[in-house]
Coordinates of N, CA and C and ligand atoms in Angstrom, one line a residue:
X1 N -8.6 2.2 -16.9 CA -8.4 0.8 -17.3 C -8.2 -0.1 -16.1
X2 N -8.7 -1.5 -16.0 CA -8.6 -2.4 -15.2 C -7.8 -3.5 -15.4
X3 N -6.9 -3.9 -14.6 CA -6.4 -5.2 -14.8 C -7.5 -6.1 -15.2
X4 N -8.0 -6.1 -13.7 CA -9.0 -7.6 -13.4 C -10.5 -7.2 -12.6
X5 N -11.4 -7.4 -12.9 CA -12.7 -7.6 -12.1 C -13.1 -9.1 -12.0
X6 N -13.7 -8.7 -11.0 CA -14.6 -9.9 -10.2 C -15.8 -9.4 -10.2
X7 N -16.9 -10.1 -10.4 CA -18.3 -9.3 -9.8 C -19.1 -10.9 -9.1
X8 N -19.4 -10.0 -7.7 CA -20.0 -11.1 -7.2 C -19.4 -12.5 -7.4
X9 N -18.7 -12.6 -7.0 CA -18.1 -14.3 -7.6 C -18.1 -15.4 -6.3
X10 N -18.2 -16.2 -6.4 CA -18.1 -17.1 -5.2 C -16.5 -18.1 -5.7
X11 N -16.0 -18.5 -5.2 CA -14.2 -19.2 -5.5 C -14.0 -20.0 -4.4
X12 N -13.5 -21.4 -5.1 CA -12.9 -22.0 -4.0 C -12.4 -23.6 -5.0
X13 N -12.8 -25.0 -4.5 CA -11.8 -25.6 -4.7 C -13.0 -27.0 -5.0
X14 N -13.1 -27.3 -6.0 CA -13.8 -28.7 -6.6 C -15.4 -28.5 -5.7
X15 N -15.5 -27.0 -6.3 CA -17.4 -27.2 -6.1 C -17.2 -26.9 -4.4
X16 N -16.4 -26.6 -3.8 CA -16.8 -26.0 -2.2 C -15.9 -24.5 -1.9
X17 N -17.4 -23.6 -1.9 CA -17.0 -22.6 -1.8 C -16.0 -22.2 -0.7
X18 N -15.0 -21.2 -1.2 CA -14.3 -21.1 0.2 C -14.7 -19.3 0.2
X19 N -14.6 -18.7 -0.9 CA -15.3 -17.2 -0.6 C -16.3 -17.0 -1.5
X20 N -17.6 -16.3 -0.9 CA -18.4 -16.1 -1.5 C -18.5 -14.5 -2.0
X21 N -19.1 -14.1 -2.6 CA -19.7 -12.4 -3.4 C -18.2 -11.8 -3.5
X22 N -17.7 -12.1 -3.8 CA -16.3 -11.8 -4.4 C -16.2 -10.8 -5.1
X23 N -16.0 -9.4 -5.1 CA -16.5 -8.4 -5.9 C -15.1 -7.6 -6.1
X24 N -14.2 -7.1 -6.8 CA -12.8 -6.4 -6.1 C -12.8 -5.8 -8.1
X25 N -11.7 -4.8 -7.9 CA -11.3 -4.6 -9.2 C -10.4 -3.9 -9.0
X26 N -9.1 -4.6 -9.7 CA -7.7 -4.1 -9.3 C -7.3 -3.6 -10.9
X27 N -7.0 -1.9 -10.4 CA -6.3 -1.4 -11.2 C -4.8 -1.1 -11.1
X28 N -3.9 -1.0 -12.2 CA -2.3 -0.9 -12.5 C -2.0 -0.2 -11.8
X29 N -0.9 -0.7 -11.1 CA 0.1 0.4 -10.1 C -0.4 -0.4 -8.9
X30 N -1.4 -0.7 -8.4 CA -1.5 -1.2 -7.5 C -0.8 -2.4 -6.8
X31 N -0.4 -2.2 -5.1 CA 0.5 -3.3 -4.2 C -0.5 -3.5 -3.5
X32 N -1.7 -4.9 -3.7 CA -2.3 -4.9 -3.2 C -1.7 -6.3 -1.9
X33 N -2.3 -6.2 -0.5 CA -1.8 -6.8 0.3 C -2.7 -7.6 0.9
X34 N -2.8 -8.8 0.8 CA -4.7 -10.2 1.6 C -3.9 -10.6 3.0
X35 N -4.6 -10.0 3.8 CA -4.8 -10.3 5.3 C -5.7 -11.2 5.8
X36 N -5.0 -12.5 6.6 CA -6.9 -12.9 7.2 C -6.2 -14.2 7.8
X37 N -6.8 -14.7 8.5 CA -6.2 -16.0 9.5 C -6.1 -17.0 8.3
X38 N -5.2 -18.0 8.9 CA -4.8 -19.6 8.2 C -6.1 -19.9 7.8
X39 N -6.2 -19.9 6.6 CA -7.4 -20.9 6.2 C -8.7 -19.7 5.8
X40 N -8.2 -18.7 5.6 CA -9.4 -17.6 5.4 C -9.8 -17.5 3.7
X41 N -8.8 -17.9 3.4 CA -8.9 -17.6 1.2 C -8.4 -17.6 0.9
X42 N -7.1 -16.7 1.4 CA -5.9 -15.7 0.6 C -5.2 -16.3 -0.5
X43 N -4.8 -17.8 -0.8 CA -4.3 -18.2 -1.3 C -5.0 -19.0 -2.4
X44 N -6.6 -18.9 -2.5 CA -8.0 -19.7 -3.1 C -8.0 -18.1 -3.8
X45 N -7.9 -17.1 -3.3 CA -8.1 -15.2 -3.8 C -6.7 -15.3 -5.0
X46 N -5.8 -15.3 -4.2 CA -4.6 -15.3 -5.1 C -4.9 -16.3 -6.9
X47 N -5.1 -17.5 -6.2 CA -5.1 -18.5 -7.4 C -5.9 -18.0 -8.4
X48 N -7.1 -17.4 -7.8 CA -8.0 -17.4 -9.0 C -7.6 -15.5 -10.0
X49 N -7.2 -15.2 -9.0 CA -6.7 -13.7 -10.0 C -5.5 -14.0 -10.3
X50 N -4.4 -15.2 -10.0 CA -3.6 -16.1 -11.2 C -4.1 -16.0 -12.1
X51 N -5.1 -17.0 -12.0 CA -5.8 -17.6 -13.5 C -6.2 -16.6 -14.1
X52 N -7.1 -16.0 -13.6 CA -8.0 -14.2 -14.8 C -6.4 -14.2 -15.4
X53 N -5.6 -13.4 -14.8 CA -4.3 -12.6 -14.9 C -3.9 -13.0 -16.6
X54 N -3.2 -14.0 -16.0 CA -2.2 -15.0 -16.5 C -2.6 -15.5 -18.4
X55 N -4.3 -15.0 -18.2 CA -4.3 -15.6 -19.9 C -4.4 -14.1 -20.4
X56 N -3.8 -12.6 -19.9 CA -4.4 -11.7 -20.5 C -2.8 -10.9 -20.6
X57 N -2.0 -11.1 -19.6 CA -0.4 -10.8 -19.4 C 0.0 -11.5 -18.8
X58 N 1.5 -11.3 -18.8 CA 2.5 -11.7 -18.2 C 2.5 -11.5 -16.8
X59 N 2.4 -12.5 -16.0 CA 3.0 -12.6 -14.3 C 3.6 -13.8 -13.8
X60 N 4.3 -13.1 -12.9 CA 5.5 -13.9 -12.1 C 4.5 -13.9 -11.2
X61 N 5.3 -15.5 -10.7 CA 3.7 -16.1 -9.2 C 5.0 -17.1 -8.3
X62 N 5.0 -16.4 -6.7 CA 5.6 -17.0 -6.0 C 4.8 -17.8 -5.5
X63 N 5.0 -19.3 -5.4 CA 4.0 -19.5 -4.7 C 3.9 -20.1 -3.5
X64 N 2.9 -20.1 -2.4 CA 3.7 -20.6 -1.0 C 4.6 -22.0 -0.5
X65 N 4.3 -23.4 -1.3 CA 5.0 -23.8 -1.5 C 6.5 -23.6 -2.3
X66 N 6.7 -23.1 -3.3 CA 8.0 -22.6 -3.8 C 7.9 -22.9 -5.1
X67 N 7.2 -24.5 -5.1 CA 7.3 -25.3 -6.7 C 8.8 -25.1 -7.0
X68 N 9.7 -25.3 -6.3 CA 11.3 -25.4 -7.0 C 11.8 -26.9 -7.0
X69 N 13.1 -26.7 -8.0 CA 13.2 -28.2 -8.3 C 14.3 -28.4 -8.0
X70 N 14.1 -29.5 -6.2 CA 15.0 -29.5 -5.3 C 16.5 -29.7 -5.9
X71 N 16.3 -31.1 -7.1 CA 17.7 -31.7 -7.0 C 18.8 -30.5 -8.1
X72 N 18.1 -29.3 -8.4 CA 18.5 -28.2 -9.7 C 19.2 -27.1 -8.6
X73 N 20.4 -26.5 -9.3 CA 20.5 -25.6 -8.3 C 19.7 -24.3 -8.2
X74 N 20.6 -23.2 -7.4 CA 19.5 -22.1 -7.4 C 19.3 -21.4 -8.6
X75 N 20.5 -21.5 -9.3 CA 20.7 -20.6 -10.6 C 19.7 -21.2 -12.1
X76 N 19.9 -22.4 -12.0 CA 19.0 -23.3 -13.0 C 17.3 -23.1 -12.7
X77 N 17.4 -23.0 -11.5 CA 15.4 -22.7 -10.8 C 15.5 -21.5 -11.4
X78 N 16.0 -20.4 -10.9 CA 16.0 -19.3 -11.5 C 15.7 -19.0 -12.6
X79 N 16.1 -20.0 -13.7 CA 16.7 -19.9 -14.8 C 14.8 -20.4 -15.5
X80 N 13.8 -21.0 -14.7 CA 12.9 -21.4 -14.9 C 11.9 -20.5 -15.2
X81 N 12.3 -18.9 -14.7 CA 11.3 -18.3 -14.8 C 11.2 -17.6 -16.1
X82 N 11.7 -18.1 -17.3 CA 11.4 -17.9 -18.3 C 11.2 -19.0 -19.6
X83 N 11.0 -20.6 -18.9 CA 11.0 -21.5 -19.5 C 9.1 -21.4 -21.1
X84 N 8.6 -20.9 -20.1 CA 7.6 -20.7 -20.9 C 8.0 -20.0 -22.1
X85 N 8.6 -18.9 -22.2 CA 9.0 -18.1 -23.2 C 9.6 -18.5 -24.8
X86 N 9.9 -20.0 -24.3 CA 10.6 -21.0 -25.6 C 10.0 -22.0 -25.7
X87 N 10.2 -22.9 -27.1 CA 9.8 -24.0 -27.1 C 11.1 -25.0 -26.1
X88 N 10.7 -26.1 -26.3 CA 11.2 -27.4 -25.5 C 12.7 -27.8 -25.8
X89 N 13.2 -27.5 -26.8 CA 14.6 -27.5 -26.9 C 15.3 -26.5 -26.8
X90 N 14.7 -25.4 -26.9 CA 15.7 -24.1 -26.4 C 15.4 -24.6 -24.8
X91 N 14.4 -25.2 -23.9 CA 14.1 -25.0 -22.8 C 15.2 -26.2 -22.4
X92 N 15.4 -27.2 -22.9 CA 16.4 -28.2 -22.7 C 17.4 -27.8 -22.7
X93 N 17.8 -27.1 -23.5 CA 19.3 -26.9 -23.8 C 19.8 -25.6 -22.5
X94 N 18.9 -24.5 -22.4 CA 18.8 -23.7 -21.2 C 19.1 -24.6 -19.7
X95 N 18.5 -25.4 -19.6 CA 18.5 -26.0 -18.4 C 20.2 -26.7 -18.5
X96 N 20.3 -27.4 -19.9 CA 21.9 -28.5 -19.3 C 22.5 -27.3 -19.5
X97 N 22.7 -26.7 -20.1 CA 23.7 -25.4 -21.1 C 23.1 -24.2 -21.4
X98 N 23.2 -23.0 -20.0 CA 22.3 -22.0 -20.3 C 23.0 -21.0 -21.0
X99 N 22.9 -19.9 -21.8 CA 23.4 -19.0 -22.4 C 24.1 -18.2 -21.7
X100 N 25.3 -17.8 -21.9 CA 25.9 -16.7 -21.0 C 25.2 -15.5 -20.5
X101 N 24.1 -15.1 -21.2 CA 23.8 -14.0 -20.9 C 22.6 -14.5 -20.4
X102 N 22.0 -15.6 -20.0 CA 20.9 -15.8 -19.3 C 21.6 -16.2 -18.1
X103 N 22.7 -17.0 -17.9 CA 23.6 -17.0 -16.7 C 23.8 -15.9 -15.8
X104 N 24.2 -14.5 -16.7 CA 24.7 -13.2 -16.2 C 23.3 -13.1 -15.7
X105 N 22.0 -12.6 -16.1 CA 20.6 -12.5 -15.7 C 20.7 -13.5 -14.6
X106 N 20.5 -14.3 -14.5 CA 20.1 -15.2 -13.4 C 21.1 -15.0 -11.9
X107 N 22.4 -14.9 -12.7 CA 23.3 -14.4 -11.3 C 23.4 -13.0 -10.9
X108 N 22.5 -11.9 -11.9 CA 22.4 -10.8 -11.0 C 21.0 -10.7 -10.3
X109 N 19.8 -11.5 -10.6 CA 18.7 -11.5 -9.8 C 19.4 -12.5 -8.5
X110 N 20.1 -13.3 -8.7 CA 20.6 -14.0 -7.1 C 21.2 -13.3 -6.2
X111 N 22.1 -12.3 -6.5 CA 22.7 -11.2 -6.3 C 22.1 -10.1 -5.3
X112 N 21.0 -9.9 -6.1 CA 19.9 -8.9 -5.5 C 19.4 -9.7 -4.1
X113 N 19.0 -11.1 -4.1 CA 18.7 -11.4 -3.3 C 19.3 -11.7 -2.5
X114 N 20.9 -11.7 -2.1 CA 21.4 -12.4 -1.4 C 21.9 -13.5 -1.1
X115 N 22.1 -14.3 -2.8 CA 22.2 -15.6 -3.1 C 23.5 -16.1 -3.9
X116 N 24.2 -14.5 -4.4 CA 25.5 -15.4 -5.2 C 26.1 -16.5 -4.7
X117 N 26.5 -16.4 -3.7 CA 27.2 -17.6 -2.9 C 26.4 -19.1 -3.3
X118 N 25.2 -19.0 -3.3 CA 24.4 -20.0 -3.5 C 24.0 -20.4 -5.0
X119 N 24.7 -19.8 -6.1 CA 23.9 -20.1 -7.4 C 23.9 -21.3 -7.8
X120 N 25.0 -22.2 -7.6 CA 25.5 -23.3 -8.1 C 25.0 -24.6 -7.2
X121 N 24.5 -24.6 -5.9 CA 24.2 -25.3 -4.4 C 22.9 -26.0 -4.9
X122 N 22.4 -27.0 -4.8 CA 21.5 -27.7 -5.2 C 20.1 -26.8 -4.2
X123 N 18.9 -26.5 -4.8 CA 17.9 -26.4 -3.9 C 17.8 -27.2 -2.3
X124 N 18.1 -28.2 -2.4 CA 17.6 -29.1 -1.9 C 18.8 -28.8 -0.3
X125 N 19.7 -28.1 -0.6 CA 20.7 -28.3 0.5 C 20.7 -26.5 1.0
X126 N 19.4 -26.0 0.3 CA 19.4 -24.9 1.1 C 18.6 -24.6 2.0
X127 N 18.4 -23.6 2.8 CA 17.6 -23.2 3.8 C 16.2 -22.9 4.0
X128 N 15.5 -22.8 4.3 CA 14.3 -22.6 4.0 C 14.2 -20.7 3.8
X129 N 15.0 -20.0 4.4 CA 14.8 -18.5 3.8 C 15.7 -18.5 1.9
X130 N 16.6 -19.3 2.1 CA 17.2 -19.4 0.6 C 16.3 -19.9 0.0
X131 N 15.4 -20.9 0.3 CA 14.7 -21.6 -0.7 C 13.3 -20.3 -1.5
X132 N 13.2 -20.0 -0.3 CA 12.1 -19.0 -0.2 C 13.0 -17.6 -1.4
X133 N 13.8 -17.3 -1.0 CA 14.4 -16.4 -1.8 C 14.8 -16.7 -3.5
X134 N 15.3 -18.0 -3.6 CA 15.5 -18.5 -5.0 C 14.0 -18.3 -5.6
X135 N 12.9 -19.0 -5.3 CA 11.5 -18.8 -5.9 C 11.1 -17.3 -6.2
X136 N 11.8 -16.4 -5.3 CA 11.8 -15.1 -5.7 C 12.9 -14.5 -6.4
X137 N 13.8 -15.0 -6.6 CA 14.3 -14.8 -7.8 C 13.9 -16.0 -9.4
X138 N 13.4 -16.3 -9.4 CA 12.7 -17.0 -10.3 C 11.7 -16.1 -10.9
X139 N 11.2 -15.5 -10.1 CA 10.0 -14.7 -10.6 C 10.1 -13.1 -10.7
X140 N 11.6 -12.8 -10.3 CA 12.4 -11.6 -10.7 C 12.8 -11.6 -11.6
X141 N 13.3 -12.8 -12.2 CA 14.2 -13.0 -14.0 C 12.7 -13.1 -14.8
X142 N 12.0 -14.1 -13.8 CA 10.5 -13.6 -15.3 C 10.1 -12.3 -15.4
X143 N 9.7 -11.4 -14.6 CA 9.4 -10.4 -14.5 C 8.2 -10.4 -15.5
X144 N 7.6 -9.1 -15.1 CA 5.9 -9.0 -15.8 C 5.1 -8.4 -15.5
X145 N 4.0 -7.8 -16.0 CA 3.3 -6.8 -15.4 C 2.6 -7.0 -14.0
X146 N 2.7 -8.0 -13.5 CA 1.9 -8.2 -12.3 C 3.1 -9.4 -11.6
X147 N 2.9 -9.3 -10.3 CA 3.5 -10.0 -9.1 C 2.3 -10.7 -8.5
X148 N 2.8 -12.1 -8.7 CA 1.4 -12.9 -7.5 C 2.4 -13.6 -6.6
X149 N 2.5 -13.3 -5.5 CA 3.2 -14.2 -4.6 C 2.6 -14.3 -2.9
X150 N 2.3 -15.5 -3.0 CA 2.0 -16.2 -1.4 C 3.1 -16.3 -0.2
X151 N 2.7 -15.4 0.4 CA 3.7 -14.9 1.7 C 5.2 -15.3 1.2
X152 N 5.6 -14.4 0.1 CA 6.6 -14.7 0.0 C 8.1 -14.4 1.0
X153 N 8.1 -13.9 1.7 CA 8.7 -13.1 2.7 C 8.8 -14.4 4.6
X154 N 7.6 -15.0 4.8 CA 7.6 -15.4 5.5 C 8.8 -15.9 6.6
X155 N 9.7 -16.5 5.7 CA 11.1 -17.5 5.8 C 11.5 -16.4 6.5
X156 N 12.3 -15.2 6.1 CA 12.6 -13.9 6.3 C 12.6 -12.8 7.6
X157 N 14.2 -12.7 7.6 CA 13.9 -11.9 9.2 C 13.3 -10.9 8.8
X158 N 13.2 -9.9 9.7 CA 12.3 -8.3 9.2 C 13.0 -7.5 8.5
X159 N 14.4 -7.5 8.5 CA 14.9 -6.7 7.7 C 15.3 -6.9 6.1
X160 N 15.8 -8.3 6.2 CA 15.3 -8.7 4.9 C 14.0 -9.2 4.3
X161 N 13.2 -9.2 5.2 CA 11.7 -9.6 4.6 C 11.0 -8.0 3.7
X162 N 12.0 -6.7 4.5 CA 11.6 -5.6 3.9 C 12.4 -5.3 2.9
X163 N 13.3 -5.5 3.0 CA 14.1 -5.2 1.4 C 13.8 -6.1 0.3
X164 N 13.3 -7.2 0.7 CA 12.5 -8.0 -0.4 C 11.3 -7.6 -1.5
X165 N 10.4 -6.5 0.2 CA 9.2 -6.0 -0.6 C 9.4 -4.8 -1.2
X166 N 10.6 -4.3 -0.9 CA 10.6 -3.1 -1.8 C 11.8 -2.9 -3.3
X167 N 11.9 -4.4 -2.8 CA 12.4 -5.3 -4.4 C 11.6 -5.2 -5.3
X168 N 10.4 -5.7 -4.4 CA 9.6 -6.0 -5.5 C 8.2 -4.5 -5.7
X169 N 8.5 -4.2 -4.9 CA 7.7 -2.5 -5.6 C 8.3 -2.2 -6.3
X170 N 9.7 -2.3 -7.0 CA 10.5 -1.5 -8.0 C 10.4 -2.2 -9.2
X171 N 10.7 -3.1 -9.0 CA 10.6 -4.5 -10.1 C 9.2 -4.8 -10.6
X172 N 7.6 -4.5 -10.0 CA 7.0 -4.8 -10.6 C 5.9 -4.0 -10.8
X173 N 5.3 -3.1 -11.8 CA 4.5 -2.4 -11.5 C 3.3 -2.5 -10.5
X174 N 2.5 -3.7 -10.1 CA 1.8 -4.1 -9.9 C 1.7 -5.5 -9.0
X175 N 1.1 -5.4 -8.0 CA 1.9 -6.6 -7.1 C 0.4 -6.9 -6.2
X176 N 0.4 -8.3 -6.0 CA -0.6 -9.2 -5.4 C 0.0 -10.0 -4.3
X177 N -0.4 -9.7 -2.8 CA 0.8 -10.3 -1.9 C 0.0 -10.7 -1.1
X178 N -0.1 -12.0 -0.4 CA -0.3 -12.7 0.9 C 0.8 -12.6 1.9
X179 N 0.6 -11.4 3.0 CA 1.3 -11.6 4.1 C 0.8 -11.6 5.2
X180 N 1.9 -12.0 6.4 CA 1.0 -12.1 7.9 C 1.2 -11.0 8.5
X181 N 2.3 -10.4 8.2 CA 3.0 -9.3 9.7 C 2.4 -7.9 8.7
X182 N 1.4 -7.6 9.7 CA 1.0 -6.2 9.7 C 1.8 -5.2 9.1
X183 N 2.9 -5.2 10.0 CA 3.3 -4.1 9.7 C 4.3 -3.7 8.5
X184 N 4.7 -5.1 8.2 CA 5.0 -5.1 6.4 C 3.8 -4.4 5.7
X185 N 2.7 -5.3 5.9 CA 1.3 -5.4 4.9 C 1.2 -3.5 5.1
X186 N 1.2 -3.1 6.0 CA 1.3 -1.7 6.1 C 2.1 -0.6 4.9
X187 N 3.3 -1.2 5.2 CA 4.3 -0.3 4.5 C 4.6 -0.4 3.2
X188 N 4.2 -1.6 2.7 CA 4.2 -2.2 1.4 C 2.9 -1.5 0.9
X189 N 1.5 -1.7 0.9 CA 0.1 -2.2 0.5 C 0.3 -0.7 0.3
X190 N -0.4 0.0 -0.8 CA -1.3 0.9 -1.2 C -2.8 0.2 -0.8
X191 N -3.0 -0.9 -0.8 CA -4.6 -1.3 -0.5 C -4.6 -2.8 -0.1
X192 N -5.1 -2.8 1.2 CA -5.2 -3.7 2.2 C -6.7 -4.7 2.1
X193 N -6.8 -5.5 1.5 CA -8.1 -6.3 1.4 C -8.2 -8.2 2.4
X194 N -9.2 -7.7 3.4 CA -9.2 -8.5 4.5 C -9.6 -9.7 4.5
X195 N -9.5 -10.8 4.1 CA -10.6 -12.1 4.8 C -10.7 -12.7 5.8
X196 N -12.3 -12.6 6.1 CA -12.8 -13.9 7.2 C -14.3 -14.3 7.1
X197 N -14.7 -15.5 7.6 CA -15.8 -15.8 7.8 C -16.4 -15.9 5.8
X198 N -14.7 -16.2 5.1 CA -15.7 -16.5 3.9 C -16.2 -15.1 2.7
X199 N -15.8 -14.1 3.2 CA -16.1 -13.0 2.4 C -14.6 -11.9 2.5
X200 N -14.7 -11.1 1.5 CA -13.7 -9.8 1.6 C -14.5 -8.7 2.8
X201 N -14.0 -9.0 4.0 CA -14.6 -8.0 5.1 C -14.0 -6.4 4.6
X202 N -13.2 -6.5 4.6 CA -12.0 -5.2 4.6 C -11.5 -4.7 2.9
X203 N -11.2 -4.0 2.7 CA -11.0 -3.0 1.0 C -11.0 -1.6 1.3
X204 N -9.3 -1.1 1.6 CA -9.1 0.3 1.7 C -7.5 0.2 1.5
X205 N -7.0 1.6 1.7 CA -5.5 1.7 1.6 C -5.4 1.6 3.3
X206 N -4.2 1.0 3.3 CA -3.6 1.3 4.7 C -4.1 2.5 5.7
X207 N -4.0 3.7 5.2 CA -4.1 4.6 6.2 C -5.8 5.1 6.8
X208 N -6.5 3.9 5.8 CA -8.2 4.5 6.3 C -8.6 3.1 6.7
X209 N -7.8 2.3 7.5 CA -8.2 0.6 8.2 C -6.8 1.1 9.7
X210 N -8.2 0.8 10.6 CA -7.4 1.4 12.0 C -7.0 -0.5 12.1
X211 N -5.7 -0.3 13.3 CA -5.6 -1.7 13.7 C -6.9 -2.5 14.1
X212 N -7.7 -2.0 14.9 CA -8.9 -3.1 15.5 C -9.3 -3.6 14.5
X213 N -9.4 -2.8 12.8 CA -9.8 -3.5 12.2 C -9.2 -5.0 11.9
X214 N -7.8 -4.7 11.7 CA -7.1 -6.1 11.4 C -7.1 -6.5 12.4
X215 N -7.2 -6.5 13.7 CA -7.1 -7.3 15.0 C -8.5 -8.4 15.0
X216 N -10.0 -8.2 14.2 CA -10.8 -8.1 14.5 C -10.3 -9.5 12.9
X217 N -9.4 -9.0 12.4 CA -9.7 -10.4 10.8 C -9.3 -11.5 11.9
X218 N -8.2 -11.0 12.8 CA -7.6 -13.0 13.2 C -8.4 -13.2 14.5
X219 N -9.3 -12.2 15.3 CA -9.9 -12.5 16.0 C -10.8 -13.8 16.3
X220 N -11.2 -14.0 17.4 CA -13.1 -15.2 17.2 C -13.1 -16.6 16.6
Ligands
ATP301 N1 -6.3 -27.3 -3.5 C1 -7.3 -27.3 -2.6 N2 -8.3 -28.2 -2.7 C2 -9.3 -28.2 -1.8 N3 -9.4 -27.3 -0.8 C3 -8.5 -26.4 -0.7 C4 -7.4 -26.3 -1.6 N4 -6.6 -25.3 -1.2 C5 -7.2 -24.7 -0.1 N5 -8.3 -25.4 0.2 C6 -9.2 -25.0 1.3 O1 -9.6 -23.7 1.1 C7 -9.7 -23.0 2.3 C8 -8.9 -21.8 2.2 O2 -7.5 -22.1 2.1 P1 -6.4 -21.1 1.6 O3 -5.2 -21.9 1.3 O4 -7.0 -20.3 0.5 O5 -6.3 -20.2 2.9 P2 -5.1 -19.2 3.3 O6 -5.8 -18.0 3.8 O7 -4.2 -19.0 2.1 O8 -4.4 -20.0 4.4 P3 -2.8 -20.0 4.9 O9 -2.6 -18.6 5.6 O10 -2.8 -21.1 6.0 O11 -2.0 -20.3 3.7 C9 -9.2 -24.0 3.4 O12 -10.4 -24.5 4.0 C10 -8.5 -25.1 2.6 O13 -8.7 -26.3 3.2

């Protein structure tokens, strides 16, 4: 069984292609990892296996801006990744007056991440690795069969940028990730898929892609 196919597809953004013959098919279980210089797709790749994803199951989507809502604290953002799940007055009422037990939920995914101290702090007066980490806990409380998240890790020194990703190998069966540092994309990725020049150059697991290959995506 397949999550998602592509066949031949060209993707990109108001009628200008940004990848063309787009061909991939991601099955369950899979941590797949998109490699490729600033401006190569990854995040035009991401969006569009969002969209497939998203009308067929449930996924949590970090996204590289954050989408968090500065003047709310961390615990109320948090509290967002299950707003779809209700209509508009349980979602109102969640937001001024959240349920104790969606409070408990929300302050053990902050927890996880290194955020209790921060649940109650307005977004807006946090840091840019806190901010980065609230969005990931947002999409730890949604939880779901699939993970789409754009470099979520970035913010992040290396030791917590790795405890993050193997947060989220536990937490989500199935995981879609935009990173830069190799050697994450390594340790994380069961399957490493490369962009440049506009196409998927690269599609293997980590251990059958030598470095020249990736040296060769941010190259020229
Ligand atoms: N919303 C958009 N509308 C129009 N063009 C876009 C949009 N988003 C991205 N693009 C263009 O698509 C191309 C690929 O961008 P994309 O963000 O997918 O690359 P990326 O690999 O994620 O880059 P980065 O590592 O810098 O985030 C770029 O030329 C960019 O200008």
């Amino acid at each position: 069984m397949s999550l998602l196919r592509f066949r031949d597809e060209t993707l990109g953004h108001g009628g200008r292609a940004v990848l063309s013959g787009v061909s991939l098919t991601l099955s369950p279980g899979e941590r797949v990892v998109l490699l490729g210089r600033s401006g190569a797709g990854k995040s035009t790749l991401l969006a569009a296996m969002h969209d497939r994803l998203r009308a067929e199951m449930r996924v949590a989507l970090v996204p590289q801006e954050h989408g968090l809502v500065p003047q709310l604290s961390a615990e109320r953002n948090a509290l967002m990744g299950r707003l779809d799940d209700h209509g508009a007055m349980h979602n109102l009422r969640t937001l001024i007056h959240p349920r104790a037990q969606d409070r408990a939920g929300a302050a053990a995914v902050l927890d996880e991440l290194g955020l209790a101290a921060q649940a109650g702090q307005r977004v807006e007066t946090l840091s840019g690795g806190q901010k980065q980490r609230v969005a990931l806990a947002r999409a730890f409380w949604r939880g779901g069969a699939v993970l789409i998240a754009d470099e979520p890790v970035s913010a992040l020194d290396e030791t917590q940028g790795a405890q993050v990703l193997d947060r989220i190998a536990e937490r989500f069966p199935t995981a879609l990730v935009a990173l830069h540092d190799v050697a994450q994309a390594r340790a994380f990725a069961t399957r490493i898929i490369g962009l440049a020049r506009g196409r998927i150059v690269l599609d293997a697991a980590p251990g059958r892609i030598d470095n020249a290959a990736i040296a060769a995506l941010y190259g020229g």
